[in-house]
Every structure is written in C-alpha cells, then in structure tokens.
Amino acid sequence: MSKGLLLVILLCNVLAGVANASEASHLLKQQNKFSAQVEKIENSTGEQALFLEDVLRRKNGVLRDEIADLLVKSPDSESLKTLIPAQATMLQALIMHADAQAQTLFQEARDASEADKAEYQFLAQQRVASVDIYYTELATTFDWAKKQGIKLDESGFKQDLQQRSEVLYDIVIYLDGRKKALDQRKLYTTEEDKPALEKQIVALAQLQRYLLSSMNNTVTLMSNFGLDVTDYKQTLFAMTGDINADILDVNVALGLFHEWLDSFKDWAFDNSPSILVKLLVFLGILWATHILSKLVAKLVKKSVSHSKMDFSVLMQDFFISIVSKAVTFIGLLIALSQIGINLGPLLTGFGVAGVIIGFALQDTLSNFASGLMILIYRPFDVKDLVQVAGIQGTVSHMSLVSTTIRTLDNQTLVIPNNKIWGDVINNMTSERVRRVDMVFGIGYSDDFDFAIEISKKVLQNHDKVLKHPEMNVRVHTLNESSVDLIVRPWVRTDDYWDVYWDVTEEIKRQFDANGITIPFPQRDVHIYKTDQA
C-alpha cells in the first residue's frame, strides 16, 4: 500500500473523529437546553405548560434518536457518560410532573359537572399517555446505561413502576365495580333515565380500557426489570380476555385456576340450601334436551330427505348430526345457567381451549375443511363405488374428518378427508350407464371381419348389453404380434362386471370354435451363415 493512500485513510479517520466529537458537543448543548426547559415547564400552568411539554417531548425524541446513532457510531464517546444520566434525570422529573398533573385532572373530573367531566377526563388520559411514553423512554435509557457500563440507580424506577401498577390496578377494579353497579341499576330504572346511565357506562368503559392499556405497558416494563407481575397479568387477562403468551405462563395459569376454583367454592357455599333442587332441574333439562334433540333430528331428517331438496346422503347425515348436537349444546348451557354457573368465564375458557386445541390439531382442522368441501361439492355419496387415495371400494359412511371405505374384498379402511380432497376422486357409480372397454388380439392370418362379426353376435345375444348407446367393435391397433380389436358395449353400472366377465369368456369360446387364434407374442429371427476367414 502506498504512503499516499495511508495518509488519506489516516486523514479520513481524523476527520470522522472530529465529526463525532462535534456531534457529541451539539448533543450535550441540546441536552442542557432541554434540562433547563423542564424547570420552566414545572413553573407554568394550563395550556402554556402543555404547549411547552409537547415541544420538549417532540424535540427530545429527535435528540434520543441522535443519541442512539452515537451509541452505534462512537460507543466510546465520553459525552455519553454525561448524556445518558442527564436523560434519566430529565425523564424522572417529567414523570413526576406529568403524573401529578394527571392526578389533579382526575380529581377535577370527579368534581366537575356532567358537561365538563368528559373534557377533564380526556385531558387526564392525555397525561397518562405522556407518563407511559416517559416510562418507556426511561427504561430504554437504563438499558443504554447498562450497555455503556454507566451506573444508574434503578431502585427508585422499580419502586415507581410498582406503585404505578398498584394505583392503576385499584382504579380499574373500582371502575369495573362502578360499571357493574350501573348495569344493575339500569335494570330497575325508567326508560327516560336509561340514556344518561348508558352514557355513564360507556364513559367508564372507555376510561377503563385506556387505563388497562397503560397498565399493560407498565406491567411489560416491570417484567423486563424482573419484577413479579403475576397478579397484574391475571387481572389484565380477566378484564380484557386478550389471549397472548401470558396465558402460557405457569404462575398466571395457576392463579387463574385458583381464582376460578375459589369462585366455584363460593358458589357451592352460597347455593348449598337449594343445590339439590337445582341438580334435579339440571338433570331434568338434560333429559328434556336429549328427547328434544332426537325429535328435532327426526324432523330434520324428514325435511332434508325430501326429494325436492336433492341433498346427498352424506349431506343429510351432516345436517342431522349438526342440528342434534347444537340442540344438545344449547340445552347444556341452559342447564348450567339454571344451577347458577356464570357462563361468561366458561365461554371464555372454551375460547382459550379452542385456540390451544386448534394449534394442536391443525391436521384435524384440515380434514374438517376437506370434509366440508366434499359435502358441498358432492363428488360421491354413500354406497358409491369409488377410487380415492389409491383405494378402491364402496363408501360406507363419512364424518367431517374421515371417510370409511369398504373394499371389494370386504376390508374396512378409514381415510382422512384431506387425502381424498387433495387427490383425484374416481366415482365409478355416479352415472347410471357405463361403457365396458375390452381388447382382444387375433392373428395376422385370421379374417378380422369374421372376428368382428363374432364379437357383435356375442354382444347382441347378451341380455344385459344395452341397445342404446350403440356398441362399438372395430380394428384398433396393428400390434407386433396381433391385430387388436376393441369391443365396447354399454351397460347399466350395476351390470358392469357381469358383462365384462361373460363377454370375455364367450368371445374366447367363439374364437376357438371358429378357428380364430389369439396369438402369443412372437418374433421372426433370421440367421445368416457367413464363411469363416
């Protein structure tokens, strides 16, 4: 490498260092300016404070992006040891200010008139959103400090997260109780007062959703810092019903199970005096549902089997099964509600179980979808002779996940529906009339016109060969050892094999009786003798 090139590289490195130093100096000036701005915000009130904080938050976002770039380009910069702690200090001050403003606005919302309540509540929600942003940025700042080896005290931040989650937890529980009380009150109020109650319920539900979102953000940060969040995750799941990876956490799942178990114990204790009567009602409803499902199944069977409906047997069985099971399921839910079980958590549990089972049984769901396609497009029906998935036999019966085929040698095979729908389906009995394709070879020295006449007489004399469509007997191929004739009569589908075997046997007899040969494969070999040298 030449000395000139080395000098150029060295100069570029020096210039890059100067540029990074200049950039770091600019960031320090910006940080000092923003830190001074915080004190100005704390001394302002009303719209002025909101305006100054909004400007600071936007500009500080740009500054943080530049700090992140500096961490990549020049991680050894001494300026980072000043920038990162300054960011942490500024964000902590902003959190305290925004949190105090939010508490004040919530207090004013509680004391305000109905006309002003929504405005104060909206402003409070904005302050809560600001606090969430500051907490997230502060958590990122602590992560920067760890990577740079800068010691920052995280204990206060963890305590703030813990206290914030507790406050949000108490508020959302309170709002949930208020909303349930208003729902109960709405049952006994007049029609004129219901719109006002519904408006309050909607406002409470909106505020609750907003605070649950903030709580979820706080719980995520707590989890990243190794704090125990099991109780909070249980509350989030119970109130939102959102299914995510938290439900797979052992502690969360056990907590939910114990909560449901305690709920069941409370229910059993409260209803013990009448539990016997309720059990009898429960069994009575199940018995009535069983009778009703059978009656409904008979009515549906009579309806779908009507000739004008033109449903296949498989589709008829499907409708009958679905309706019968639906009646049974509805009856079971009614019976459970009569003994005091709350169906909301139960249906939620079914939803969770359905998602887990769905992931575990993906192949079964594929079979289910294929079964529906078979029922809709009707490529075959019960008692049809088919060839599917390499198997030939008669369709015995079908469910939504599999089809049972009885082979010609009386074996019973159960084939998954996705293997049937994803392959060629050959239905041999879907049409009432079929053509029997046979080929007979005769010698080159035989009279093929005479052979054709014999074949036609055999077909004409068979009582199961149809006159229409007409039979077809012709010379087909001049093969290596034979002249091949095609013999193609038309028959009813049920008579296919009888005609095939009978005609084959009779043509062989007639050919033998009339001196027409069916030659073996033969080859002429010519041998030439040559003189030896």
Coordinates of C-alpha atoms in Angstrom, one line a residue:
M1 CA 0.0 0.0 0.0
S2 CA 1.4 3.4 -0.9
K3 CA 2.2 6.1 1.6
G4 CA -0.2 8.5 -0.1
L5 CA -3.1 6.1 0.4
L6 CA -2.2 5.5 4.1
L7 CA -2.2 9.3 4.6
V8 CA -5.6 9.6 3.0
I9 CA -7.0 6.8 5.3
L10 CA -5.5 8.5 8.4
L11 CA -6.9 11.8 7.4
C12 CA -10.4 10.3 7.0
N13 CA -10.2 8.7 10.4
V14 CA -9.2 12.0 11.9
L15 CA -12.0 13.9 10.2
A16 CA -14.5 11.2 11.3
G17 CA -13.3 11.6 14.9
V18 CA -13.7 15.4 14.7
A19 CA -17.2 15.0 13.2
N20 CA -18.2 12.6 16.1
A21 CA -16.8 15.0 18.6
S22 CA -18.6 17.9 17.1
E23 CA -21.8 15.9 17.0
A24 CA -21.4 14.9 20.7
S25 CA -20.8 18.5 21.7
H26 CA -24.0 19.5 19.9
L27 CA -26.0 16.8 21.7
L28 CA -24.6 18.0 25.1
K29 CA -25.8 21.5 24.3
Q30 CA -29.2 20.3 23.3
Q31 CA -29.4 18.2 26.5
N32 CA -28.5 21.1 28.7
K33 CA -31.1 23.2 27.0
F34 CA -33.8 20.6 27.5
S35 CA -33.0 20.1 31.1
A36 CA -33.4 23.8 31.7
Q37 CA -36.7 23.7 29.9
V38 CA -38.1 21.2 32.4
E39 CA -37.9 23.7 35.3
K40 CA -39.8 26.2 33.0
I41 CA -42.5 23.6 32.4
E42 CA -42.9 22.9 36.1
N43 CA -43.4 26.6 36.8
S44 CA -46.0 27.0 34.1
T45 CA -49.7 26.1 34.3
G46 CA -52.6 25.4 31.9
E47 CA -52.2 25.4 28.2
Q48 CA -48.8 27.1 28.4
A49 CA -47.4 24.1 30.4
L50 CA -49.0 21.6 27.9
F51 CA -47.5 23.5 25.0
L52 CA -44.0 23.7 26.4
E53 CA -44.1 20.0 27.4
D54 CA -45.3 18.9 23.9
V55 CA -42.5 20.8 22.2
L56 CA -39.9 19.4 24.6
R57 CA -41.2 15.8 24.1
R58 CA -41.0 16.1 20.3
K59 CA -37.6 17.6 20.3
N60 CA -36.3 15.2 22.9
G61 CA -37.5 12.3 20.7
V62 CA -35.2 13.6 17.9
L63 CA -32.3 14.0 20.5
R64 CA -32.8 10.4 21.7
D65 CA -32.6 9.2 18.1
E66 CA -29.3 11.0 17.7
I67 CA -28.0 9.6 21.0
A68 CA -28.9 6.1 19.7
D69 CA -26.9 6.8 16.5
L70 CA -24.0 8.0 18.5
L71 CA -24.1 4.7 20.6
V72 CA -23.6 2.8 17.3
K73 CA -21.1 5.1 15.6
S74 CA -19.0 6.1 18.6
P75 CA -19.8 3.9 21.6
D76 CA -16.6 5.0 23.4
S77 CA -17.5 8.7 23.4
E78 CA -17.0 10.4 26.7
S79 CA -20.1 12.6 26.1
L80 CA -22.3 9.5 26.5
K81 CA -21.4 9.4 30.2
T82 CA -23.0 12.8 30.6
L83 CA -25.8 12.5 28.1
I84 CA -27.3 9.2 29.4
P85 CA -27.5 10.2 33.1
A86 CA -28.9 13.7 32.1
Q87 CA -31.6 12.0 30.1
A88 CA -32.5 9.8 33.0
T89 CA -32.7 12.8 35.4
M90 CA -34.8 14.8 33.0
L91 CA -37.2 12.0 32.3
Q92 CA -37.7 11.3 36.0
A93 CA -38.6 15.0 36.5
L94 CA -41.0 14.8 33.6
I95 CA -42.7 11.7 35.0
M96 CA -43.2 13.4 38.4
H97 CA -44.7 16.5 36.7
A98 CA -47.0 14.6 34.3
D99 CA -48.1 12.2 37.0
A100 CA -49.0 15.0 39.4
Q101 CA -50.9 16.8 36.6
A102 CA -52.8 13.5 35.8
Q103 CA -53.9 13.1 39.4
T104 CA -55.1 16.7 39.5
L105 CA -57.1 16.3 36.3
F106 CA -58.7 13.1 37.5
Q107 CA -59.7 14.8 40.7
E108 CA -61.2 17.7 38.8
A109 CA -63.0 15.3 36.5
R110 CA -64.6 13.6 39.6
D111 CA -65.7 17.0 41.0
A112 CA -66.8 18.6 37.6
S113 CA -70.3 18.8 36.3
E114 CA -71.5 16.4 33.7
A115 CA -70.9 18.9 30.9
D116 CA -67.2 19.4 31.8
K117 CA -66.5 15.9 33.1
A118 CA -65.6 14.5 29.6
E119 CA -63.2 17.3 28.9
Y120 CA -61.3 16.8 32.1
Q121 CA -61.3 13.1 31.6
F122 CA -59.8 13.5 28.1
L123 CA -57.0 15.7 29.4
A124 CA -56.3 13.2 32.2
Q125 CA -56.0 10.4 29.7
Q126 CA -53.5 12.5 27.6
R127 CA -51.4 13.0 30.7
V128 CA -51.4 9.2 31.4
A129 CA -50.3 8.6 27.8
S130 CA -47.4 11.1 28.4
V131 CA -46.4 9.2 31.5
D132 CA -46.4 5.9 29.6
I133 CA -44.1 7.5 27.0
Y134 CA -41.7 8.8 29.6
Y135 CA -41.5 5.5 31.5
T136 CA -40.7 3.6 28.2
E137 CA -38.0 6.1 27.3
L138 CA -36.6 5.9 30.9
A139 CA -36.4 2.1 30.7
T140 CA -34.6 2.4 27.3
T141 CA -32.2 4.9 29.0
F142 CA -31.4 2.5 31.8
D143 CA -30.7 -0.1 29.1
W144 CA -28.3 2.3 27.4
A145 CA -26.5 2.8 30.7
K146 CA -26.1 -0.9 31.2
K147 CA -24.5 -1.4 27.8
Q148 CA -22.1 1.6 28.4
G149 CA -21.2 0.4 31.9
I150 CA -22.7 3.6 33.4
K151 CA -24.1 3.0 36.9
L152 CA -27.6 4.4 37.4
D153 CA -29.8 3.7 40.4
E154 CA -32.8 1.7 39.2
S155 CA -34.3 1.1 42.6
G156 CA -36.4 4.2 42.5
F157 CA -37.6 3.5 39.0
K158 CA -38.6 0.0 40.0
Q159 CA -40.5 1.3 43.1
D160 CA -42.3 3.9 40.8
L161 CA -43.3 1.1 38.4
Q162 CA -44.6 -1.0 41.3
Q163 CA -46.5 1.9 42.8
R164 CA -48.0 3.0 39.4
S165 CA -49.2 -0.6 38.7
E166 CA -50.9 -0.8 42.1
V167 CA -52.6 2.6 41.6
L168 CA -53.8 1.6 38.1
Y169 CA -54.9 -1.8 39.4
D170 CA -57.0 -0.2 42.1
I171 CA -58.5 2.3 39.7
V172 CA -59.5 -0.3 37.1
I173 CA -61.0 -2.5 39.8
Y174 CA -63.0 0.4 41.1
L175 CA -64.2 1.4 37.6
D176 CA -65.2 -2.2 37.0
G177 CA -67.3 -2.3 40.1
R178 CA -68.9 1.1 39.2
K179 CA -69.7 -0.2 35.7
K180 CA -71.3 -3.4 37.1
A181 CA -73.3 -1.3 39.6
L182 CA -74.6 0.9 36.8
D183 CA -75.5 -2.1 34.7
Q184 CA -77.5 -3.5 37.6
R185 CA -79.1 -0.1 38.3
K186 CA -80.2 0.1 34.6
L187 CA -82.4 -2.9 35.1
Y188 CA -84.6 -1.1 37.5
T189 CA -84.6 2.5 36.1
T190 CA -87.1 4.1 33.9
E191 CA -86.8 4.4 30.1
E192 CA -86.2 8.2 30.4
D193 CA -83.2 7.8 32.7
K194 CA -81.6 4.9 30.8
P195 CA -79.8 7.1 28.1
A196 CA -78.0 9.0 30.9
L197 CA -76.9 5.8 32.6
E198 CA -75.8 4.3 29.3
K199 CA -73.7 7.3 28.6
Q200 CA -72.0 7.0 32.0
I201 CA -71.4 3.3 31.4
V202 CA -69.8 4.0 28.0
A203 CA -67.6 6.7 29.6
L204 CA -66.5 4.3 32.4
A205 CA -65.8 1.5 29.9
Q206 CA -63.7 3.8 27.7
L207 CA -61.7 5.1 30.7
Q208 CA -61.2 1.6 31.9
R209 CA -59.9 0.4 28.5
Y210 CA -57.5 3.3 28.4
L211 CA -56.1 2.6 31.9
L212 CA -55.9 -1.1 31.2
S213 CA -53.7 -0.2 28.2
S214 CA -51.5 1.9 30.4
M215 CA -51.4 -0.9 33.0
N216 CA -50.3 -3.3 30.3
N217 CA -47.5 -1.0 29.3
T218 CA -46.4 -0.7 32.9
V219 CA -46.6 -4.5 33.5
T220 CA -44.4 -5.1 30.5
L221 CA -41.8 -2.7 31.8
M222 CA -41.9 -4.4 35.2
S223 CA -41.5 -7.8 33.6
N224 CA -38.4 -6.6 31.7
F225 CA -36.9 -5.4 35.1
G226 CA -37.6 -8.8 36.7
L227 CA -40.5 -7.7 39.0
D228 CA -43.3 -10.0 39.9
V229 CA -46.3 -9.3 37.7
T230 CA -48.4 -12.5 38.1
D231 CA -51.4 -10.8 39.8
Y232 CA -51.5 -8.0 37.3
K233 CA -51.3 -10.3 34.3
Q234 CA -54.2 -12.3 35.8
T235 CA -56.2 -9.1 36.1
L236 CA -55.4 -8.0 32.6
F237 CA -56.5 -11.3 31.2
A238 CA -59.7 -11.5 33.3
M239 CA -60.8 -8.0 32.2
T240 CA -59.7 -7.8 28.6
G241 CA -59.9 -11.5 27.6
D242 CA -56.9 -11.0 25.3
I243 CA -55.2 -14.3 24.6
N244 CA -51.4 -13.9 24.4
A245 CA -48.2 -15.6 25.6
D246 CA -49.0 -14.6 29.2
I247 CA -51.7 -17.3 29.4
L248 CA -49.0 -19.9 28.9
D249 CA -47.1 -18.7 32.0
V250 CA -47.4 -21.3 34.7
N251 CA -47.9 -18.8 37.5
V252 CA -50.6 -16.9 35.6
A253 CA -52.4 -20.1 34.6
L254 CA -52.3 -21.4 38.2
G255 CA -53.5 -18.1 39.5
L256 CA -56.5 -18.1 37.1
F257 CA -57.2 -21.7 38.0
H258 CA -57.2 -20.9 41.8
E259 CA -59.4 -17.9 41.1
W260 CA -61.9 -20.0 39.2
L261 CA -61.7 -22.7 42.0
D262 CA -62.4 -20.1 44.7
S263 CA -65.3 -18.8 42.7
F264 CA -66.7 -22.3 42.4
K265 CA -66.3 -22.8 46.2
D266 CA -68.1 -19.6 46.9
W267 CA -70.9 -20.6 44.6
A268 CA -71.3 -24.0 46.2
F269 CA -71.4 -22.5 49.7
D270 CA -73.9 -19.8 48.8
N271 CA -76.2 -22.2 47.0
S272 CA -76.0 -25.2 49.3
P273 CA -79.6 -24.9 50.6
S274 CA -81.1 -25.3 47.1
I275 CA -78.4 -27.3 45.4
L276 CA -80.4 -30.5 45.4
V277 CA -83.4 -28.8 43.7
K278 CA -81.1 -27.2 41.2
L279 CA -79.4 -30.5 40.5
L280 CA -82.8 -32.1 39.8
V281 CA -83.6 -29.1 37.4
F282 CA -80.2 -29.6 35.8
L283 CA -80.8 -33.3 35.2
G284 CA -84.4 -32.6 34.0
I285 CA -83.2 -30.1 31.5
L286 CA -80.6 -32.5 30.2
W287 CA -83.2 -35.3 29.8
A288 CA -85.6 -32.9 28.0
T289 CA -82.8 -31.8 25.8
H290 CA -82.0 -35.4 24.9
I291 CA -85.6 -36.1 23.9
L292 CA -85.8 -32.8 22.1
S293 CA -82.6 -33.4 20.1
K294 CA -84.0 -36.8 18.9
L295 CA -87.3 -35.2 17.9
V296 CA -85.5 -32.4 16.1
A297 CA -83.2 -34.9 14.4
K298 CA -86.2 -36.8 13.1
L299 CA -87.9 -33.6 11.8
V300 CA -84.6 -32.5 10.1
K301 CA -84.2 -36.0 8.6
K302 CA -87.7 -35.9 7.2
S303 CA -87.1 -32.4 5.8
V304 CA -83.7 -32.9 4.1
S305 CA -84.7 -36.3 2.7
H306 CA -87.5 -34.8 0.7
S307 CA -86.9 -35.4 -3.0
K308 CA -87.1 -31.7 -3.9
M309 CA -84.1 -30.9 -1.6
D310 CA -81.8 -33.1 -3.7
F311 CA -79.3 -33.5 -0.8
S312 CA -76.8 -36.3 -0.8
V313 CA -77.0 -38.9 2.0
L314 CA -73.7 -37.5 3.4
M315 CA -75.1 -34.0 3.5
Q316 CA -78.3 -35.3 5.1
D317 CA -76.4 -37.1 7.8
F318 CA -74.3 -33.9 8.3
F319 CA -77.3 -31.7 8.8
I320 CA -79.0 -34.2 11.2
S321 CA -75.8 -34.5 13.3
I322 CA -75.1 -30.8 13.5
V323 CA -78.7 -29.9 14.5
S324 CA -78.8 -32.6 17.1
K325 CA -75.5 -31.6 18.6
A326 CA -76.5 -27.9 18.6
V327 CA -79.7 -28.6 20.4
T328 CA -77.8 -30.6 23.0
F329 CA -75.2 -27.9 23.4
I330 CA -77.8 -25.2 23.9
G331 CA -79.6 -27.3 26.4
L332 CA -76.4 -27.9 28.3
L333 CA -75.8 -24.2 28.6
I334 CA -79.3 -23.6 29.8
A335 CA -78.9 -26.3 32.3
L336 CA -75.7 -24.9 33.6
S337 CA -77.2 -21.4 33.9
Q338 CA -80.1 -22.8 36.0
I339 CA -77.7 -24.1 38.6
G340 CA -76.0 -20.7 39.0
I341 CA -72.9 -21.1 36.9
N342 CA -71.8 -17.8 35.2
L343 CA -71.5 -18.7 31.5
G344 CA -69.2 -15.7 30.7
P345 CA -65.9 -17.1 32.2
L346 CA -67.0 -20.6 31.0
L347 CA -67.3 -19.4 27.3
T348 CA -64.0 -17.5 27.7
G349 CA -62.4 -20.8 28.9
F350 CA -63.9 -22.6 25.8
G351 CA -62.3 -19.9 23.6
V352 CA -58.9 -20.3 25.2
A353 CA -59.2 -24.1 25.0
G354 CA -60.3 -23.8 21.4
V355 CA -57.3 -21.8 20.4
I356 CA -54.9 -24.2 22.1
I357 CA -56.6 -27.2 20.7
G358 CA -56.7 -25.6 17.2
F359 CA -52.9 -25.2 17.2
A360 CA -52.5 -28.8 18.5
L361 CA -54.9 -30.3 15.9
Q362 CA -54.0 -28.5 12.7
D363 CA -54.2 -31.7 10.6
T364 CA -57.6 -32.4 12.0
L365 CA -58.9 -29.0 11.1
S366 CA -57.5 -29.6 7.6
N367 CA -59.5 -32.8 7.5
F368 CA -62.6 -30.9 8.7
A369 CA -62.3 -28.3 5.9
S370 CA -61.8 -31.0 3.3
G371 CA -64.9 -32.8 4.7
L372 CA -67.0 -29.6 4.3
M373 CA -65.8 -29.3 0.7
I374 CA -66.7 -32.9 -0.1
L375 CA -70.2 -32.3 1.4
I376 CA -70.7 -29.1 -0.6
Y377 CA -69.5 -30.4 -4.0
R378 CA -70.7 -34.0 -3.6
P379 CA -68.1 -35.9 -5.6
F380 CA -69.6 -39.2 -4.1
D381 CA -72.3 -40.4 -1.9
V382 CA -72.9 -43.4 0.4
K383 CA -72.8 -46.8 -1.5
D384 CA -70.9 -45.3 -4.4
L385 CA -68.0 -47.4 -5.8
V386 CA -65.0 -45.0 -5.8
Q387 CA -61.3 -45.0 -6.1
V388 CA -59.7 -42.4 -3.8
A389 CA -56.2 -42.1 -2.4
G390 CA -55.2 -45.2 -4.3
I391 CA -58.0 -47.3 -2.6
Q392 CA -61.0 -48.8 -4.5
G393 CA -64.2 -49.7 -2.7
T394 CA -67.7 -48.7 -1.6
V395 CA -68.3 -45.6 0.5
S396 CA -69.7 -46.9 3.8
H397 CA -70.1 -43.6 5.8
M398 CA -68.4 -40.3 6.3
S399 CA -67.7 -37.9 9.1
L400 CA -66.2 -34.4 8.9
V401 CA -62.7 -35.7 9.4
S402 CA -62.6 -39.1 7.7
T403 CA -64.4 -41.3 5.2
T404 CA -64.9 -45.1 5.6
I405 CA -64.4 -47.2 2.5
R406 CA -65.3 -50.9 2.3
T407 CA -63.0 -52.6 -0.3
L408 CA -64.2 -55.2 -2.8
D409 CA -62.6 -57.9 -0.6
N410 CA -64.6 -56.7 2.4
Q411 CA -61.9 -54.7 4.2
T412 CA -62.8 -51.5 6.1
L413 CA -60.5 -48.6 5.6
V414 CA -60.7 -45.2 7.2
I415 CA -59.2 -42.4 5.1
P416 CA -58.6 -38.8 6.3
N417 CA -60.6 -36.4 4.2
N418 CA -57.7 -34.2 3.3
K419 CA -56.0 -37.1 1.5
I420 CA -59.3 -37.6 -0.5
W421 CA -59.9 -34.0 -1.4
G422 CA -56.3 -33.3 -2.3
D423 CA -56.2 -36.2 -4.8
V424 CA -58.1 -37.5 -7.8
I425 CA -61.6 -38.8 -7.0
N426 CA -62.8 -41.5 -9.3
N427 CA -66.6 -42.2 -8.8
M428 CA -67.4 -45.3 -10.8
T429 CA -71.1 -45.4 -9.9
S430 CA -72.1 -41.8 -10.2
E431 CA -73.6 -42.4 -13.7
R432 CA -76.4 -45.0 -14.4
V433 CA -74.7 -46.2 -17.6
R434 CA -71.1 -47.2 -18.2
R435 CA -69.1 -48.4 -21.2
V436 CA -67.1 -51.7 -20.9
D437 CA -63.7 -51.4 -22.6
M438 CA -62.2 -54.7 -23.8
V439 CA -59.4 -55.5 -26.2
F440 CA -59.0 -58.9 -28.0
G441 CA -56.0 -59.7 -30.2
I442 CA -56.2 -62.1 -33.2
G443 CA -53.5 -63.4 -35.6
Y444 CA -52.5 -61.6 -38.7
S445 CA -53.6 -64.6 -40.8
D446 CA -57.1 -64.5 -39.4
D447 CA -60.1 -62.8 -41.0
F448 CA -60.7 -59.7 -38.8
D449 CA -64.1 -59.1 -40.4
F450 CA -65.3 -62.5 -39.3
A451 CA -63.8 -61.9 -35.8
I452 CA -65.7 -58.6 -35.6
E453 CA -69.0 -60.3 -36.7
I454 CA -68.5 -63.0 -34.0
S455 CA -67.9 -60.3 -31.3
K456 CA -71.0 -58.4 -32.3
K457 CA -73.2 -61.5 -32.1
V458 CA -71.8 -62.3 -28.6
L459 CA -72.8 -58.8 -27.5
Q460 CA -76.2 -58.9 -29.2
N461 CA -77.0 -62.2 -27.5
H462 CA -76.2 -60.9 -24.0
D463 CA -79.3 -59.7 -22.3
K464 CA -77.5 -57.1 -20.2
V465 CA -75.9 -55.2 -23.0
L466 CA -77.9 -52.1 -23.9
K467 CA -79.1 -51.3 -27.4
H468 CA -78.6 -47.6 -26.9
P469 CA -75.9 -46.2 -26.9
E470 CA -74.8 -48.5 -29.6
M471 CA -71.9 -50.9 -29.2
N472 CA -68.5 -50.3 -30.9
V473 CA -66.4 -53.2 -32.3
R474 CA -63.5 -52.2 -34.5
V475 CA -59.9 -52.9 -35.5
H476 CA -57.9 -50.8 -33.1
T477 CA -54.2 -51.5 -33.4
L478 CA -51.8 -53.4 -35.7
N479 CA -49.6 -54.7 -32.9
E480 CA -46.3 -56.5 -33.0
S481 CA -47.8 -60.0 -32.7
S482 CA -51.5 -59.4 -33.2
V483 CA -54.3 -57.4 -34.7
D484 CA -56.2 -55.8 -31.7
L485 CA -59.9 -55.4 -31.8
I486 CA -61.8 -53.1 -29.4
V487 CA -65.1 -54.4 -28.0
R488 CA -67.0 -51.6 -26.2
P489 CA -70.6 -52.4 -25.2
W490 CA -72.7 -50.0 -23.0
V491 CA -74.3 -51.5 -19.8
R492 CA -76.0 -50.4 -16.6
T493 CA -73.5 -49.5 -13.9
D494 CA -74.6 -52.4 -11.7
D495 CA -74.1 -54.9 -14.6
Y496 CA -70.5 -53.8 -15.4
W497 CA -68.5 -56.7 -14.1
D498 CA -71.1 -59.4 -15.1
V499 CA -70.9 -58.2 -18.7
Y500 CA -67.1 -57.9 -18.6
W501 CA -66.6 -61.4 -17.4
D502 CA -69.4 -63.0 -19.5
V503 CA -68.3 -61.4 -22.8
T504 CA -64.6 -62.2 -22.3
E505 CA -65.5 -65.8 -21.6
E506 CA -67.9 -66.2 -24.5
I507 CA -65.7 -64.5 -27.1
K508 CA -62.8 -66.8 -26.2
R509 CA -65.2 -69.8 -26.8
Q510 CA -66.4 -68.5 -30.1
F511 CA -62.9 -67.7 -31.4
D512 CA -61.8 -71.2 -30.5
A513 CA -64.8 -72.8 -32.2
N514 CA -64.4 -70.8 -35.4
G515 CA -60.6 -71.2 -35.7
I516 CA -59.6 -67.7 -34.8
T517 CA -56.4 -67.6 -32.9
I518 CA -55.4 -65.4 -30.1
P519 CA -51.6 -65.4 -30.7
F520 CA -48.8 -65.4 -28.2
P521 CA -46.1 -62.7 -28.6
Q522 CA -43.8 -63.9 -31.4
R523 CA -40.8 -62.6 -33.2
D524 CA -39.1 -63.7 -36.5
V525 CA -35.4 -64.3 -36.2
H526 CA -33.3 -64.5 -39.4
I527 CA -30.0 -66.3 -39.3
Y528 CA -27.4 -65.7 -41.9
K529 CA -24.4 -68.0 -42.4
T530 CA -21.1 -66.4 -43.3
D531 CA -17.8 -68.1 -44.4
Q532 CA -15.0 -68.1 -41.8
A533 CA -12.0 -66.2 -42.8

